[in-house]
Amino acid sequence: MKVAALLLVALLPLLHAVCPDKEPGLQAWTPGHSQDHRVTIGYGRKVVLTSSATVHSIEILDGGKLVIADTSRPILLRAKHILIGNRGALHIGSPACPYKGNLTISLFGRSDDRDTEHSYFGRKYVGVGTGGTLEIHGEKKLSWTFLNKTLHPGVSDENSYLFQRGWGNRGIIIHVIDPMTGVVLHDDRFDTYRSKDESRRLAQYVDAVETGMILAMVVNDEGSNNLEDTAKKSVSRLGSQQLHRLGFRHPWSFIAVKGDPSSAVEDHAVYQGTKASSEARSSRVFQSGYGEHFTITTSSQWMQEAEWTEWFDRDDERGSGDWEKLADLHKAYPDRLCSNPLDIQAETLDGVPSNQTGDVLHRNDKDYGFVCLNKDQTHGLCRNYRVRFLCGKLVRPHASISIDTVSNSTVLQLAEQAVGWQAGDRVVVASTDYSMHQAEEFTLLPCPTCSPTQVKAQGKAEFLHMGEEVDGVDMRAEVGLLSRNILLRGEMEPGCYDNEACKFFDFDTFGGHLKVERGFKAVHVSGMELQHMGQQSMGHYPVHFHMNGDVDERGGYDPPTFVSDLSIHHTFSRCVTIHGSNGLLVKDVVGYDALGHCFFTEDGPEERNTFDHCLGLMVRAGTLLPSDRDSKMCRDITNGAFPGYVANPRQDCSATSTFWIANPNNNLINCAAAGSEETGFWFIFHHVPTGPSEGLYSPGRTEHTPMGHFTNNRAHSNYRAGMILDNGVKTTQANDKDKRPFLSLVGARYGPHQDADPLKPRVPALIHHFVAYKNQDHGAWLRGGDVWLDDCQFADNGIGLTLASGGTFPDDDGSRQEVKNSLFVGESDNRGMPIPDNRIWGPGGPDLNGRTLPRGVDFPIRGMQIYDGPINVQNCTFRKYIALDGRHTSAFGFRLNNSWQSCPNNNVTDITFDNVPITSRVFFGEPGPWFNKMQMDGDKTTIFHDVDGSVSEYPGAFLVKEDNWLLRHPDCIDVPDWKAAICSGHYAQIYVQTRNPASLNMLMVKDEYPDRPLELEGALGKRRHYQQFQPVVTLAKGYTVHWDQAAPAEVTVWLINFNKNDWINVGFCYPRGTTFTVLSDIHNRLSKQTRKTGVFMRTTQREKINHSQLARGYYYWEEDTGLLFLKAKAHKDREEFAFCSVEGCERVKITAVIPKGSATSDCMAQAYPKYAEMPVVDVPMPRKLPNAKLHTPEHFLEVKLESYNTRFFHIKEDFAYIEVNGKKLYQPDDGVQLTVIDGHDGKIVDSKSFRNSILMGIPAQLDSYVNGLQDGSIVLITSKGRLVTKGPWTKVLEKLGADKSTKLKDKVAFVGFRGTFRPDWVRMEVDEERAKIHQVLPIPIVRKRKL
């Protein structure tokens, strides 16, 4: 990559050694102005254009050469087209001699012109044909950079000037100020009190100041003692009329423009002594350029400061009242009080101000003092008051000169030197909020005071643009240069006309275009602006390399082809299009306000192209391709395009992207996608190349092609996502089987392999230092394997990152995805700003202040969204994910409304949480807004592996959905705030495919929990010819499977994530009279071949199914219960990340002949309790990490409550205990036991029993105990014996959060809370035999704030 990045710098000097317009033998060419003049430059003719011209067209061929002269006069060249044909050449500057003048090439014409259009190039173009040469090299300017200081709306970054002096700076102070800029050019001080020489120096200084300069003058302290007439006269000539009156310590201020006495403003004051202030103050407004003005204010004064005395309390309220007279206080405290106070304050001895006591005050005066009379009070007695006085200090001198600039301009602080940027240039500042429409254009102004990294722009910002790192994420706005000294533009009509595009646009979209044909001789374009280019028709784009093949050394181009330092803006169709071309360098290009995909690779064969330091922003929908179109265009253009077709815009269209990459083998380095209607970077896949590229590669090649370099890119302010790696385009025309239009979006899967060969080793796609923020839906959605992210940053996205499996079952290839060393921020300090049309504004962040939000106010913001897997999340930090009551924000979350599988090999390790409450780390979902009913299969089977306990505090634990009893065991620990359970075990998946019928639901039951079935509706639509169910299961357990219709005639069980010798026993429900054929086979993902491996024989002994072998297995058909039992066991080794074995997916296939008219195959009532089993913990639960090893002040408190009875023959015993972090407290007596825990630190405060005898009456003792508990207390309650289940005492439970409707039984386990709110973890279990709660509580207990 270093070689590619250096090509431009290292090889440019080789192109031309001299300025092209100085080349010997050039003939001056001045064609004049005629729109009918068709110019041909050929037969070896070489000309130089020296002045503006208008012609119909220019064709350069057969050794002809056109050079544009680099003159001091602007040149405007107008033509309908410029065609550079075989051996023709157009030269504008060279790398060694960049063009310095101002050149505009203006392409005119309409789409409905009568001229015959060119068969290849069309109309209104600069075309480089076979054998043609195009060399354009404008001035080198900084293409784009970042703001380095936040730009606030309506605020200029220009600093006002303030000069202040006091003691030790005696005399007359002068400032000389530039009248155009308000900048201080020089300043000096003249001690005219001490020396007549200083007076003479003052006169010489004033006389030497240049006419037209502003002089601002003030006296500080004393300036009259040795002020001579020469100085007074010099100042009088400036317009002063009062300097001659200056006396000892007199304040004096003066402002004037030299040479204009009438401009003078002046003030003079008399010194009032050491205890009185005096001031002379002058001010004047001056106009500067570009509508700005500044105000100069001069002040010369003697300032008196003041301070409060101590409090005095000479008298009290006894007697006639409280008398605090000033005269009496002077006598009592002669040295601690001034004679003439400036103010007085009175208050009671305990600090209540006198005006708030309600007393009637007789006197409260700074000159008299304070008096309160008892006789005036209704209650007969004043309060006891104290007083203090404000006393003035001795005066001190103070002189100041200030300059306050009021301007309609803004200073932009940049991250780099603004090389080449000039007054009059246009720049664009990108949005740093969710809406791309907050990008703003500015015109640069002269700024002689700006540093090299500053520019002044006309006007004020309307929106907030960040210029700093926020919460560890670089959110600086991009600043792109739009102006260049060479401009290629299209001349436009005032409105849209005679065009299909007019349905969607009210402006003319028929711009110019630059197109390069295969076989060109040389093309190098840099330093050029392109405006109003592109057309809403295929093949006509601002810059278009069309079917050129290899354009670098591989194609014989030395130096390689490049376009660089281009400003492409306000375009009507894309920015840079690469079609069937390889090895092109696109560097330092800005694309702004474009229709359709901006940086566009077209058909799929484009490889080895490099986009280096390119910026795209404000990318809008266009009409050309389905993927360009928005919803309205999609419907209007394609509805009914094929009989019966109805557009589905979100699936078929709506993919407008800043970077549209149709082949992964391209390089994107240091690029920014700063706002599009849909996506920033979209990697899309053409299963076969389309259009003119048809046949250039074999089917499916791009889906396996390794990714080029993707490093240091960023995406923000996009609607759908910052980055998507997913989908393909439909490469067939609409037909009866698939009515979607050609090139509509379709599904595709990315699995990169060496040499794009799926039989060779996998090659991970590496995404390094990708920054995605303020994208409304996703920071990134990446589907494929292997895709690895490192050192990435995601902030303020609706969903930070989703990694979707590339190994779509059953075509899994053992891939994985991972994200390491990355940062996720939920709600950063970049709060955005409220704007009138922004409806998504609400509270958020740690401070709950108002902010812009990504989707809806209650949208569940997630950092890492776990979908299917397998994935690995390692060494990542999650910051500022804070759930509210009404918004389920979480660091880890799951895909909403998910019908697909969830993999138990989703591993999470070494996670750091920063400003993420422990309750907001994970959320599994609950029915409600956005989550809907939580009834889809993927919603029910979510799971991930907390490898080191950095999420749950239980190393090695699995987090599962709280109500998935296929995965739970008796020792699982509930996490109510997460709607999850912490479990241990060996887990895998089975994929159950059903046919005949496919439109049925499946009920799966774990024998250990027959009353907790899992109902699945299938991952596929009910109209498909087969259905697929994908439960996660606990290995080495027994299950039964039931249906909501008659059982399917064909059931295939795929063993997924089974290691060798892993197994489960399954009983499938069938109607009586069913007969079976059962076999085992292996499906190879690569060859797509299925090989039979064995058969299952029927046995009359159920236990014999456990003795099955690969070649011969056994099934047990029990007609009484309707269950067909078999053991599903893996016999092959499995790759580490593969779903299936190294030889393929092991399967068991059941083919059944089912009697017609059979009823629903639900055998639950017959199967249980017959086959119910005692729950067993096969894998012991991990021990909780000690609090000392946790990196956050929060932690979980594990509590276990159990109330139960046991029987030994006829003897019945009751037991109850409460366990807190491993410490058990047994309940000694019948009744209830309350254990109180401090909700702040999790320590046990007390444990107390209340017998049944107390509960039977008026429970004053229990009620008093609970009422006396401190707010924020956790209260754990168990029962023992025959409980009093009714009566007044139960109201105590309601005070602690119990539901009023709960009917108590003998056995009670209750986790309650004493406080002003009800936490999510308050829970009660009741039963006649056993009540048990085992859960964790967040410590400290913090109330979730309301939305």
Coordinates of C-alpha atoms in Angstrom, one line a residue, residues 155-565:
V155 CA -20.8 32.4 17.2
S156 CA -17.6 33.7 15.7
D157 CA -14.3 32.3 16.9
E158 CA -12.8 35.8 16.6
N159 CA -11.4 37.0 20.0
S160 CA -12.1 40.5 21.2
Y161 CA -9.2 42.6 22.4
L162 CA -8.8 43.9 26.0
F163 CA -5.9 45.9 27.3
Q164 CA -5.8 46.9 31.1
R165 CA -3.3 48.6 33.3
G166 CA -3.2 49.8 36.9
W167 CA -0.5 50.9 39.4
G168 CA 3.0 51.0 38.0
N169 CA 2.0 52.1 34.5
R170 CA 1.8 55.8 34.9
G171 CA 1.4 58.3 32.0
I172 CA -0.4 58.4 28.6
I173 CA -0.9 55.0 26.8
I174 CA -1.4 54.9 23.0
H175 CA -2.7 52.2 20.7
V176 CA -2.4 52.4 16.9
I177 CA -5.2 50.4 15.3
D178 CA -5.7 49.3 11.7
P179 CA -9.1 50.8 10.5
M180 CA -9.8 47.9 8.2
T181 CA -9.3 45.0 10.5
G182 CA -9.5 46.4 14.1
V183 CA -6.1 44.9 14.8
V184 CA -3.7 46.7 17.1
L185 CA -0.5 47.5 15.1
H186 CA 1.5 49.1 17.8
D187 CA 1.2 50.4 21.4
D188 CA 3.4 52.5 23.7
R189 CA 3.3 54.3 27.1
F190 CA 4.7 57.8 27.8
D191 CA 5.4 58.8 31.4
T192 CA 4.6 62.5 31.0
Y193 CA 4.5 62.8 34.8
R194 CA 8.1 62.0 35.3
S195 CA 9.9 63.6 32.2
K196 CA 9.6 66.3 29.6
D197 CA 11.6 64.0 27.3
E198 CA 8.6 61.6 27.4
S199 CA 6.4 64.5 26.4
R200 CA 8.6 65.2 23.4
R201 CA 8.7 61.5 22.5
L202 CA 4.9 61.5 22.6
A203 CA 4.7 64.3 20.1
Q204 CA 7.1 62.6 17.8
Y205 CA 5.2 59.3 18.1
V206 CA 1.9 60.9 17.2
D207 CA 3.3 62.8 14.3
A208 CA 4.9 59.7 12.9
V209 CA 1.7 57.7 12.8
E210 CA 0.5 57.1 9.3
T211 CA -2.6 59.1 8.2
G212 CA -5.8 57.0 8.3
M213 CA -4.7 55.0 11.3
I214 CA -6.8 55.0 14.5
L215 CA -5.2 56.2 17.7
A216 CA -6.7 55.3 21.1
M217 CA -5.3 57.1 24.1
V218 CA -5.8 57.1 27.8
V219 CA -4.2 58.5 31.0
N220 CA -3.3 56.0 33.7
D221 CA -2.6 57.4 37.2
E222 CA -1.1 60.8 36.4
G223 CA 0.0 62.3 33.0
S224 CA -0.1 66.1 33.4
N225 CA 3.0 67.0 35.4
N226 CA 5.5 67.3 32.5
L227 CA 3.1 67.3 29.6
E228 CA 4.4 70.1 27.3
D229 CA 2.7 72.2 24.7
T230 CA 4.4 70.3 21.8
A231 CA 2.6 67.1 22.8
K232 CA -0.7 68.9 23.5
K233 CA -0.6 70.5 20.0
S234 CA 0.2 67.2 18.3
V235 CA -2.8 65.6 20.0
S236 CA -4.9 68.7 19.3
R237 CA -4.3 68.3 15.6
L238 CA -5.8 64.9 15.9
G239 CA -9.0 66.6 17.1
S240 CA -8.6 66.8 20.9
Q241 CA -10.2 69.8 22.6
Q242 CA -9.7 68.8 26.2
L243 CA -6.1 67.7 26.6
H244 CA -5.0 71.2 27.4
R245 CA -7.3 71.1 30.5
L246 CA -5.6 68.0 31.9
G247 CA -4.8 68.5 35.6
F248 CA -3.2 66.4 38.4
R249 CA -4.5 62.8 38.2
H250 CA -7.3 63.8 35.9
P251 CA -8.8 60.9 33.9
W252 CA -8.7 61.5 30.1
S253 CA -9.7 59.2 27.2
F254 CA -9.5 59.9 23.4
I255 CA -10.1 58.1 20.1
A256 CA -9.5 59.6 16.6
V257 CA -8.6 58.7 13.0
K258 CA -5.4 60.6 12.1
G259 CA -6.1 63.1 9.4
D260 CA -9.8 63.4 10.3
P261 CA -10.2 65.7 13.4
S262 CA -14.0 65.4 13.1
S263 CA -13.7 61.7 13.9
A264 CA -12.4 62.4 17.4
V265 CA -14.3 61.4 20.5
E266 CA -13.0 62.5 23.9
D267 CA -13.8 62.6 27.6
H268 CA -12.2 64.3 30.6
A269 CA -12.9 64.1 34.3
V270 CA -11.6 65.7 37.5
Y271 CA -9.8 63.8 40.2
Q272 CA -12.1 63.5 43.3
G273 CA -9.6 62.4 45.9
T274 CA -8.7 59.1 47.4
K275 CA -12.2 58.2 48.5
A276 CA -14.3 58.9 45.4
S277 CA -14.2 57.4 42.0
S278 CA -14.0 59.3 38.7
E279 CA -13.9 58.2 35.1
A280 CA -13.4 59.4 31.5
R281 CA -14.8 57.1 28.9
S282 CA -14.9 57.3 25.1
S283 CA -16.3 54.8 22.5
R284 CA -16.6 54.8 18.8
V285 CA -17.8 52.3 16.1
F286 CA -15.7 51.7 13.0
Q287 CA -16.8 50.0 9.8
S288 CA -14.4 47.4 8.3
G289 CA -14.8 45.2 5.2
Y290 CA -17.5 42.6 4.4
G291 CA -20.1 44.2 6.5
E292 CA -18.2 43.9 9.8
H293 CA -17.7 46.6 12.4
F294 CA -15.7 47.0 15.6
T295 CA -16.1 49.1 18.6
I296 CA -13.1 50.8 20.4
T297 CA -13.7 51.8 24.0
T298 CA -11.2 53.7 26.1
S299 CA -11.5 54.2 29.8
S300 CA -9.4 56.2 32.2
Q301 CA -10.5 56.1 35.8
W302 CA -9.9 56.1 39.5
M303 CA -11.8 53.1 40.8
Q304 CA -13.1 52.7 44.3
E305 CA -13.6 49.1 45.4
A306 CA -15.6 48.1 48.4
E307 CA -15.8 45.3 51.0
W308 CA -18.1 44.2 53.7
T309 CA -17.2 44.6 57.3
E310 CA -17.6 41.8 59.9
W311 CA -21.0 41.3 61.5
F312 CA -21.9 43.5 64.5
D313 CA -24.4 42.6 67.3
R314 CA -24.2 45.3 69.9
D315 CA -27.8 45.1 71.2
D316 CA -30.4 42.3 71.4
E317 CA -34.2 42.2 71.3
R318 CA -34.7 42.7 75.1
G319 CA -35.9 46.0 76.2
S320 CA -37.7 48.1 73.6
G321 CA -36.2 46.2 70.7
D322 CA -33.0 45.6 68.8
W323 CA -31.0 48.8 68.2
E324 CA -27.9 48.6 65.9
K325 CA -27.4 52.4 65.3
L326 CA -24.4 53.4 63.2
A327 CA -23.4 56.1 65.7
D328 CA -23.4 53.6 68.6
L329 CA -21.4 51.1 66.5
H330 CA -18.8 53.7 65.7
K331 CA -18.3 54.3 69.5
A332 CA -18.1 50.6 70.2
Y333 CA -15.9 49.6 67.3
P334 CA -14.0 52.8 66.3
D335 CA -11.4 51.2 64.1
R336 CA -13.5 48.5 62.5
L337 CA -16.2 50.6 60.7
C338 CA -16.1 53.3 58.0
S339 CA -17.7 56.7 58.5
N340 CA -19.7 56.7 55.3
P341 CA -20.9 53.2 54.4
L342 CA -22.1 52.4 50.9
D343 CA -24.7 49.8 52.0
I344 CA -26.1 47.9 55.0
Q345 CA -27.2 44.2 55.5
A346 CA -29.1 42.8 58.5
E347 CA -29.9 39.2 59.4
T348 CA -30.8 37.1 62.4
L349 CA -28.1 35.3 64.3
D350 CA -28.9 32.1 62.5
G351 CA -28.6 33.7 59.1
V352 CA -32.1 34.6 58.0
P353 CA -32.2 37.9 56.1
S354 CA -34.2 40.6 57.7
N355 CA -36.6 40.9 54.8
Q356 CA -37.6 37.2 55.2
T357 CA -38.3 37.1 59.0
G358 CA -41.7 38.8 59.0
D359 CA -40.7 41.4 61.5
V360 CA -41.7 45.0 61.0
L361 CA -38.5 47.0 60.8
H362 CA -38.4 50.5 62.1
R363 CA -35.2 51.6 60.4
N364 CA -32.8 49.9 58.0
D365 CA -30.6 52.6 56.6
K366 CA -26.9 52.7 55.8
D367 CA -26.5 56.2 57.2
Y368 CA -28.5 55.6 60.4
G369 CA -28.3 51.9 61.1
F370 CA -30.8 49.2 62.0
V371 CA -33.7 49.3 64.5
C372 CA -36.5 46.8 65.2
L373 CA -39.1 47.8 67.9
N374 CA -40.9 45.2 69.9
K375 CA -44.0 47.2 70.0
D376 CA -44.4 47.0 66.2
Q377 CA -44.5 43.2 66.3
T378 CA -47.7 41.2 66.5
H379 CA -46.0 38.6 68.6
G380 CA -44.5 41.3 70.8
L381 CA -40.8 40.6 70.4
C382 CA -38.2 41.2 67.6
R383 CA -35.7 38.6 66.7
N384 CA -32.1 39.2 67.6
Y385 CA -30.3 40.8 64.6
R386 CA -26.8 41.5 63.5
V387 CA -25.6 44.0 60.9
R388 CA -22.7 44.7 58.6
F389 CA -21.8 47.6 56.3
L390 CA -20.2 48.0 52.9
C391 CA -17.2 50.3 53.1
G392 CA -15.3 51.8 50.3
K393 CA -11.5 51.3 50.0
L394 CA -9.0 53.9 48.7
V395 CA -9.2 54.5 45.0
R396 CA -6.7 53.1 42.5
P397 CA -5.9 53.9 38.9
H398 CA -7.3 51.8 36.1
A399 CA -6.9 52.3 32.3
S400 CA -8.3 50.1 29.6
I401 CA -8.6 49.9 25.8
S402 CA -11.0 47.3 24.3
I403 CA -11.8 46.4 20.8
D404 CA -15.0 44.4 20.3
T405 CA -15.6 43.0 16.8
V406 CA -19.1 42.5 15.6
S407 CA -18.9 40.6 12.4
N408 CA -20.9 38.5 10.0
S409 CA -17.9 36.2 9.7
T410 CA -16.5 33.1 11.3
V411 CA -13.0 31.9 11.9
L412 CA -12.5 28.2 11.3
Q413 CA -9.8 26.5 13.2
L414 CA -8.4 23.7 11.1
A415 CA -6.3 20.7 11.8
E416 CA -3.8 21.4 9.0
Q417 CA -2.4 24.4 7.3
A418 CA -4.9 25.7 4.7
V419 CA -2.4 25.4 1.8
G420 CA -3.6 27.3 -1.2
W421 CA -6.9 28.4 0.3
Q422 CA -7.7 32.0 -0.8
A423 CA -10.3 34.7 -0.2
G424 CA -13.3 34.0 -2.4
D425 CA -12.9 30.2 -2.3
R426 CA -15.9 28.1 -1.2
V427 CA -15.6 25.5 1.5
V428 CA -18.1 23.1 3.0
V429 CA -18.2 22.0 6.7
A430 CA -19.8 18.6 7.2
S431 CA -22.6 17.8 9.6
T432 CA -21.6 16.2 12.9
D433 CA -25.2 15.3 13.9
Y434 CA -27.6 12.7 12.5
S435 CA -28.8 14.8 9.6
M436 CA -26.5 15.2 6.6
H437 CA -28.4 18.4 5.8
Q438 CA -26.5 20.2 8.5
A439 CA -23.6 20.5 6.2
E440 CA -22.9 24.2 5.5
E441 CA -21.1 26.1 2.7
F442 CA -19.0 29.2 3.4
T443 CA -17.1 31.7 1.3
L444 CA -13.6 32.6 2.6
L445 CA -12.7 36.2 3.4
P446 CA -9.3 37.9 3.6
C447 CA -7.8 37.4 7.1
P448 CA -4.3 38.9 7.5
T449 CA -4.4 38.0 11.3
C450 CA -5.3 34.4 10.8
S451 CA -2.6 31.8 11.6
P452 CA -1.7 29.2 8.9
T453 CA -4.3 26.8 10.4
Q454 CA -7.1 29.4 10.4
V455 CA -9.4 30.8 7.7
K456 CA -12.1 33.4 7.9
A457 CA -15.5 32.6 6.4
Q458 CA -18.4 34.9 5.6
G459 CA -21.5 34.4 7.7
K460 CA -22.2 32.5 10.8
A461 CA -22.8 28.8 11.3
E462 CA -26.4 27.7 11.5
F463 CA -25.6 24.4 13.1
L464 CA -23.2 23.0 15.6
H465 CA -20.1 21.4 14.1
M466 CA -17.8 19.5 16.4
G467 CA -14.1 20.2 16.3
E468 CA -12.8 17.8 18.9
E469 CA -12.6 14.3 20.3
V470 CA -15.7 13.5 22.3
D471 CA -15.7 10.7 24.8
G472 CA -12.7 9.2 23.1
V473 CA -14.2 9.3 19.6
D474 CA -12.9 11.6 16.9
M475 CA -16.0 13.6 15.9
R476 CA -14.3 16.5 14.2
A477 CA -16.2 17.9 11.2
E478 CA -14.6 17.6 7.8
V479 CA -13.9 20.8 6.0
G480 CA -13.7 20.4 2.2
L481 CA -12.5 22.8 -0.4
L482 CA -14.9 23.3 -3.3
S483 CA -13.0 25.9 -5.3
R484 CA -10.1 25.3 -7.7
N485 CA -8.4 27.6 -10.2
I486 CA -9.4 25.2 -13.0
L487 CA -13.2 24.7 -13.3
L488 CA -15.0 22.3 -15.5
R489 CA -18.7 22.9 -15.4
G490 CA -22.0 22.3 -17.1
E491 CA -24.1 25.3 -18.1
M492 CA -27.6 24.7 -16.8
E493 CA -31.2 25.8 -17.7
P494 CA -33.2 27.6 -15.0
G495 CA -35.4 24.6 -14.4
C496 CA -36.1 20.9 -15.3
Y497 CA -37.4 20.3 -18.8
D498 CA -38.6 17.5 -21.1
N499 CA -37.1 14.7 -19.0
E500 CA -38.3 11.7 -16.9
A501 CA -36.2 13.1 -14.0
C502 CA -38.5 16.1 -13.8
K503 CA -40.9 13.8 -11.9
F504 CA -38.5 14.0 -9.0
F505 CA -36.3 17.1 -9.5
D506 CA -37.4 20.7 -10.2
F507 CA -33.9 21.6 -11.5
D508 CA -32.1 20.8 -14.7
T509 CA -30.1 17.6 -14.3
F510 CA -28.4 17.6 -17.7
G511 CA -24.9 18.5 -16.7
G512 CA -21.6 18.0 -18.4
H513 CA -19.5 14.8 -18.0
L514 CA -15.9 13.6 -18.5
K515 CA -15.5 10.1 -19.9
V516 CA -12.4 8.0 -20.6
E517 CA -12.6 5.3 -23.3
R518 CA -10.6 2.1 -23.3
G519 CA -7.2 2.3 -24.9
F520 CA -6.5 5.9 -24.0
K521 CA -2.8 6.9 -24.0
A522 CA -2.6 8.9 -20.7
V523 CA -5.0 10.5 -18.3
H524 CA -3.8 12.4 -15.2
V525 CA -6.2 15.0 -13.7
S526 CA -5.5 17.0 -10.6
G527 CA -6.3 20.3 -9.0
M528 CA -9.7 20.8 -10.8
E529 CA -13.2 21.8 -9.7
L530 CA -16.2 20.1 -11.4
Q531 CA -19.5 21.7 -10.9
H532 CA -22.9 20.8 -12.4
M533 CA -21.6 17.7 -14.0
G534 CA -23.3 14.4 -14.6
Q535 CA -26.6 13.5 -16.2
Q536 CA -29.6 11.5 -15.0
S537 CA -28.9 8.9 -17.7
M538 CA -26.6 5.9 -17.8
G539 CA -22.9 6.4 -18.5
H540 CA -22.7 10.1 -18.1
Y541 CA -20.9 11.0 -14.8
P542 CA -18.6 13.8 -13.7
V543 CA -15.5 11.5 -13.9
H544 CA -16.0 8.2 -15.6
F545 CA -13.4 5.5 -16.4
H546 CA -15.4 3.2 -18.7
M547 CA -14.2 -0.4 -19.4
N548 CA -10.5 0.6 -19.4
G549 CA -9.1 -2.6 -18.0
D550 CA -5.8 -2.2 -16.1
V551 CA -4.9 1.5 -16.0
D552 CA -1.7 1.1 -13.9
E553 CA 1.6 -0.6 -14.7
R554 CA -0.2 -3.9 -15.4
G555 CA -1.9 -2.2 -18.3
G556 CA 1.3 -0.5 -19.5
Y557 CA 0.6 2.9 -18.0
D558 CA 3.7 4.5 -16.7
P559 CA 3.1 6.6 -14.7
P560 CA -0.1 5.0 -13.6
T561 CA -3.4 6.8 -14.2
F562 CA -4.8 8.9 -11.4
V563 CA -7.3 11.6 -10.5
S564 CA -6.4 13.7 -7.5
D565 CA -7.2 17.0 -5.7

